Amino acid sequence: MLGFIGRRLAVAIPTLLLVSVLMFGLQQFLPGDPAVALAGEENNPEVIAHLREKYQFDKPWPVQYARWLSAFVAGDFGTSVRTRLPIREMVIDKLPVTIELATLSMLVALAVGIPAGVIAALRRGGVTDYAVSVVGLAGLSIPSFWLGIMLILAFSVGLGWLPSGGYVPVSESIVGNLRSMLLPAVVLGTAATAVIMRHTRSAMLTVLKQDFVRTARAKGLRERLVIARHALRNGLIPVVTLATLEFGHLLSGAVLTEQVFGIPGFGKMIVDGVFGRDYAVVQAVVIVAAAIFLLMSLVADLAYMALNPRLRA
Amino acid sequence: MTAWRRLIREPAAIAGGAIVLLFVILAVFAPLIAPYDPTASDWLVVREGPSLAHPFGTDDLGRDVLSRVIYGARASLAAGCISVVVAMLLGIPLGLVAGYFGGVADVIISRLTDALLACPFLVLAIALAAFLGPSLENAMIAIGISAMPIFTRLTRGQTLAVRTEDYIQAVIGQGVAAPRILFAHVLPNVLPPIVVQATLTTAVAVLAEASLAFLGLGQAPPAPSWGSMLDAARQFLVDAPWMAVWPGVAIVAVVVGFNLLGDALNDVLNPRA
């Protein structure tokens, strides 16, 4: 197992380095002087000269990259031009909000997707199966920001049951937090629900044809037990792997959901970074998101190994 | 039976194809179909609900929402198709080279592909669009580059499989030049899964263009785009909810159309998948 993790990290670290080269390289194409941009409204030539020297903007590209990378690895992601805060602090502040949103969205996706997929597989070709297929296609085709707007229209503007936006931290009120996160979690979880539903259905259809399921039925085991103890346990192995990978994808979708509901998370950070011409923030968000995605891929493989007895030996 | 005949017997292909065709007609013939100029404001009918004169209502500047939805098909379809063409033009040659030559070229191209695939699709597209500057053309390039690694990886895998086939070995033995082997012999044989992927990626690209426009990184106003129409509609959810409904319905319809078409093509062209 340790050897496997080591081999995977040996691939993941160069991949991440390449992401950093790409993101750093992009900055070189930007018009204008980065020192002037960093100085902001403080158009003092001395400040600009100081910044140019500090960040070695006058040095060749590889030297600048080496300085930037060594600082990045040491946890210094730079300073935001817009907020004047260290970007590392911003990441530490915003990331937990997005992780909470992604976790709640995944709970929604699992709670709806798995039962729906199982029922569709058990009633293959029936009305339920057809309905699940239609809902699955719709889930993959609805833009999350539009679904968000429609749910705000229905549950906030129309019925007045839930807030239309804003974020209440858990430290302030657990109920308030859940109320503020319910609609965003449903919105963000919709596409993941569709993916999990489709895969659960096809995994269950495969498992239900296996010999051990036929044996369990032949033993006279009740159908409910055959499904729960034998079919589902095996059918869910690929779904667990998929759900872990989907968690990485949720970070991408969170950008729009956070924008619609005004949630101050990691996704909103990149949008604010884009509009504040805060490219260091954009770079940091992309690299941290890629790191999380690679980590989730590793976790998915480990979960698959842990759950599949044939791979455990 | 030819692939085309099998395709036109698939109900999903017919439904998907009909939806896509409808929006292509709307986009091409927008000036003939749209009842009003999509950018013309009429201050006497600001935020008016659906009526016979304006079936989808009017927006905050008194513009006809139906006309803007019809013209919006242009930006959406153009972005969906052009960004996929960009992704294919960049991704397929890289995949062919990596799969055919192997060695250092394969290592470099595969690592680059891994790096791009590690970045969440939309986050990468937003970052690229931000660096390039907000415009419809740059959104297409950003989406195209973000989707490129999907085609590189797919083409590479298919090329690896085809390379060992006898007919490829035969043309190698005849001394045919590598570029000719790649484009005249390998490419036609790896094309079916790429066509399926291109159709499904067009659906993703339409969603991505709408997302970038929603964030203000796409089509510049006043030209209509479904994503930017939804962004504007957010301010008037209480007074003018119709502004938020129709652009979204249009996006869903186009994306469903391409997804249905892609699934049907997959059934016809890759029956074992």
Coordinates of C-alpha atoms in Angstrom, one line a residue, chain A residues 38-254:
Chain A
L38 CA 1.1 45.2 -7.5
A39 CA 1.7 48.8 -6.4
G40 CA -2.0 49.5 -7.2
E41 CA -3.1 53.1 -6.7
E42 CA 0.1 53.9 -4.8
N43 CA 1.9 55.1 -7.9
N44 CA 5.1 55.9 -6.1
P45 CA 8.2 55.1 -8.2
E46 CA 10.1 54.1 -5.1
V47 CA 7.4 51.6 -4.1
I48 CA 7.4 50.2 -7.6
A49 CA 11.2 49.9 -7.7
H50 CA 11.1 48.2 -4.3
L51 CA 8.4 45.7 -5.5
R52 CA 10.4 45.0 -8.7
E53 CA 13.5 44.2 -6.7
K54 CA 11.6 42.2 -4.1
Y55 CA 9.9 40.0 -6.6
Q56 CA 12.8 40.0 -9.1
F57 CA 10.5 41.1 -11.9
D58 CA 13.6 42.4 -13.8
K59 CA 15.2 39.0 -13.7
P60 CA 14.8 36.3 -16.4
W61 CA 11.7 34.1 -16.4
P62 CA 13.3 30.9 -14.9
V63 CA 14.8 33.0 -12.0
Q64 CA 11.4 34.5 -11.3
Y65 CA 9.8 31.1 -11.4
A66 CA 12.3 29.6 -9.1
R67 CA 11.8 32.4 -6.5
W68 CA 8.0 32.2 -6.9
L69 CA 8.0 28.4 -6.6
S70 CA 10.3 28.2 -3.5
A71 CA 8.0 30.8 -1.8
F72 CA 4.9 28.9 -2.9
V73 CA 6.2 25.6 -1.5
A74 CA 7.1 27.3 1.8
G75 CA 3.4 28.4 2.0
D76 CA 3.9 32.0 0.8
F77 CA 1.4 32.3 -2.0
G78 CA 2.0 36.1 -2.4
T79 CA -0.2 39.0 -1.5
S80 CA -3.5 39.9 -3.0
V81 CA -3.5 43.1 -5.0
R82 CA -7.1 43.7 -4.1
T83 CA -7.4 42.9 -0.4
R84 CA -3.7 43.4 0.5
L85 CA -4.0 40.2 2.5
P86 CA -1.6 37.2 2.3
I87 CA -3.2 34.8 -0.2
R88 CA -2.4 31.9 2.1
E89 CA -4.6 33.4 4.7
M90 CA -7.4 33.9 2.2
V91 CA -7.2 30.3 1.1
I92 CA -7.2 29.1 4.7
D93 CA -10.2 31.3 5.3
K94 CA -12.3 30.4 2.2
L95 CA -11.4 26.8 1.5
P96 CA -13.4 25.3 4.5
V97 CA -16.5 27.1 3.3
T98 CA -16.3 25.4 -0.1
I99 CA -15.4 22.1 1.4
E100 CA -18.5 22.3 3.6
L101 CA -20.6 23.1 0.5
A102 CA -19.0 20.3 -1.5
T103 CA -19.5 17.8 1.4
L104 CA -23.2 18.8 1.8
S105 CA -23.7 18.6 -2.0
M106 CA -22.1 15.1 -2.0
L107 CA -24.5 14.0 0.8
V108 CA -27.4 15.2 -1.3
A109 CA -26.0 13.4 -4.4
L110 CA -25.5 10.1 -2.5
A111 CA -28.8 10.3 -0.6
V112 CA -30.7 10.7 -3.9
G113 CA -28.4 9.1 -6.5
I114 CA -27.8 5.7 -4.9
P115 CA -31.5 4.8 -4.0
A116 CA -32.7 6.1 -7.4
G117 CA -30.0 4.2 -9.3
V118 CA -30.8 1.0 -7.3
I119 CA -34.5 1.3 -7.9
A120 CA -34.0 2.0 -11.7
A121 CA -31.8 -1.1 -12.0
L122 CA -34.3 -3.3 -10.1
R123 CA -37.2 -2.1 -12.3
R124 CA -35.2 -2.1 -15.5
G125 CA -37.2 -1.0 -18.6
G126 CA -40.1 0.2 -16.4
V127 CA -41.6 3.7 -15.9
T128 CA -39.3 4.3 -12.8
D129 CA -36.2 3.4 -14.9
Y130 CA -37.3 5.7 -17.7
A131 CA -38.0 8.5 -15.2
V132 CA -34.5 8.1 -13.6
S133 CA -32.9 8.3 -17.1
V134 CA -34.8 11.5 -17.9
V135 CA -33.9 13.1 -14.6
G136 CA -30.3 11.9 -15.0
L137 CA -30.1 13.6 -18.5
A138 CA -31.7 16.7 -17.1
G139 CA -29.3 16.8 -14.1
L140 CA -26.3 16.8 -16.5
S141 CA -27.8 19.4 -18.8
I142 CA -29.1 22.1 -16.4
P143 CA -26.6 24.9 -15.8
S144 CA -26.1 25.1 -12.1
F145 CA -26.4 28.9 -12.0
W146 CA -29.8 28.7 -13.7
L147 CA -31.1 26.0 -11.4
G148 CA -29.9 28.2 -8.5
I149 CA -31.9 31.2 -9.8
M150 CA -35.0 29.0 -10.3
L151 CA -34.8 27.6 -6.8
I152 CA -34.3 31.1 -5.4
L153 CA -37.4 32.2 -7.4
A154 CA -39.4 29.3 -5.9
F155 CA -38.2 28.9 -2.3
S156 CA -37.0 32.4 -1.5
V157 CA -39.0 34.8 -3.6
G158 CA -42.2 32.7 -4.0
L159 CA -42.5 30.7 -0.8
G160 CA -40.1 32.7 1.5
W161 CA -38.9 29.5 3.2
L162 CA -35.2 29.8 2.6
P163 CA -32.7 32.7 2.3
S164 CA -31.9 33.8 -1.3
G165 CA -28.2 34.1 -0.5
G166 CA -25.5 34.9 2.0
Y167 CA -23.6 32.6 4.4
V168 CA -24.0 32.0 8.1
P169 CA -20.9 30.4 9.6
V170 CA -21.4 27.3 11.8
S171 CA -19.8 29.1 14.7
E172 CA -22.7 31.6 14.6
S173 CA -25.7 29.3 14.2
I174 CA -25.8 25.6 13.1
V175 CA -29.5 26.0 11.9
G176 CA -28.7 29.2 10.2
N177 CA -25.7 27.7 8.5
L178 CA -27.8 24.7 7.2
R179 CA -30.6 27.0 6.1
S180 CA -28.1 29.1 4.1
M181 CA -26.4 26.0 2.6
L182 CA -29.5 23.9 1.7
L183 CA -30.3 25.5 -1.7
P184 CA -26.6 25.8 -2.8
A185 CA -26.0 22.2 -1.8
V186 CA -29.0 21.0 -3.8
V187 CA -27.9 23.1 -6.8
L188 CA -24.2 22.0 -6.7
G189 CA -25.2 18.4 -5.9
T190 CA -27.6 18.0 -8.9
A191 CA -25.0 17.1 -11.6
A192 CA -23.2 14.8 -9.1
T193 CA -26.6 13.2 -8.3
A194 CA -27.1 12.5 -12.0
V195 CA -23.7 11.0 -12.4
I196 CA -24.0 8.8 -9.3
M197 CA -27.5 7.7 -10.3
R198 CA -26.4 6.6 -13.8
H199 CA -23.3 4.7 -12.4
T200 CA -25.2 3.1 -9.6
R201 CA -27.8 1.8 -12.1
S202 CA -25.3 0.3 -14.5
A203 CA -23.2 -1.1 -11.6
M204 CA -26.2 -2.8 -10.1
L205 CA -27.3 -4.2 -13.4
T206 CA -23.9 -5.8 -13.8
V207 CA -23.9 -7.2 -10.2
L208 CA -27.5 -8.5 -10.4
K209 CA -26.4 -10.8 -13.3
Q210 CA -23.5 -12.3 -11.2
D211 CA -23.5 -15.9 -10.0
F212 CA -23.3 -15.0 -6.3
V213 CA -26.5 -13.1 -6.5
R214 CA -28.2 -16.1 -8.2
T215 CA -26.8 -18.3 -5.5
A216 CA -28.1 -16.0 -2.8
R217 CA -31.5 -16.1 -4.3
A218 CA -31.3 -19.9 -4.8
K219 CA -30.5 -20.3 -1.1
G220 CA -34.0 -18.8 -0.5
L221 CA -32.7 -15.5 0.9
R222 CA -35.3 -12.8 0.9
E223 CA -35.0 -10.4 -2.0
R224 CA -34.4 -7.4 0.2
L225 CA -31.4 -9.2 1.8
V226 CA -30.1 -10.3 -1.5
I227 CA -30.1 -6.7 -2.7
A228 CA -28.8 -5.1 0.5
R229 CA -26.2 -7.6 1.7
H230 CA -24.9 -9.1 -1.6
A231 CA -25.7 -6.9 -4.6
L232 CA -25.5 -3.4 -3.1
R233 CA -22.2 -4.1 -1.3
N234 CA -20.5 -5.1 -4.5
G235 CA -22.3 -2.7 -6.7
L236 CA -21.3 0.3 -4.6
I237 CA -17.5 -0.3 -4.9
P238 CA -17.1 1.6 -8.2
V239 CA -19.7 4.2 -7.0
V240 CA -17.5 5.0 -3.9
T241 CA -14.6 5.6 -6.2
L242 CA -16.7 7.8 -8.5
A243 CA -18.1 9.8 -5.6
T244 CA -14.6 10.6 -4.4
L245 CA -13.6 11.8 -7.9
E246 CA -16.8 13.8 -8.2
F247 CA -15.9 15.5 -5.0
G248 CA -12.9 17.0 -6.9
H249 CA -15.3 18.1 -9.7
L250 CA -17.6 19.8 -7.2
L251 CA -14.9 22.4 -6.6
S252 CA -15.3 23.4 -10.2
G253 CA -19.0 23.8 -10.0
A254 CA -18.8 25.6 -6.7

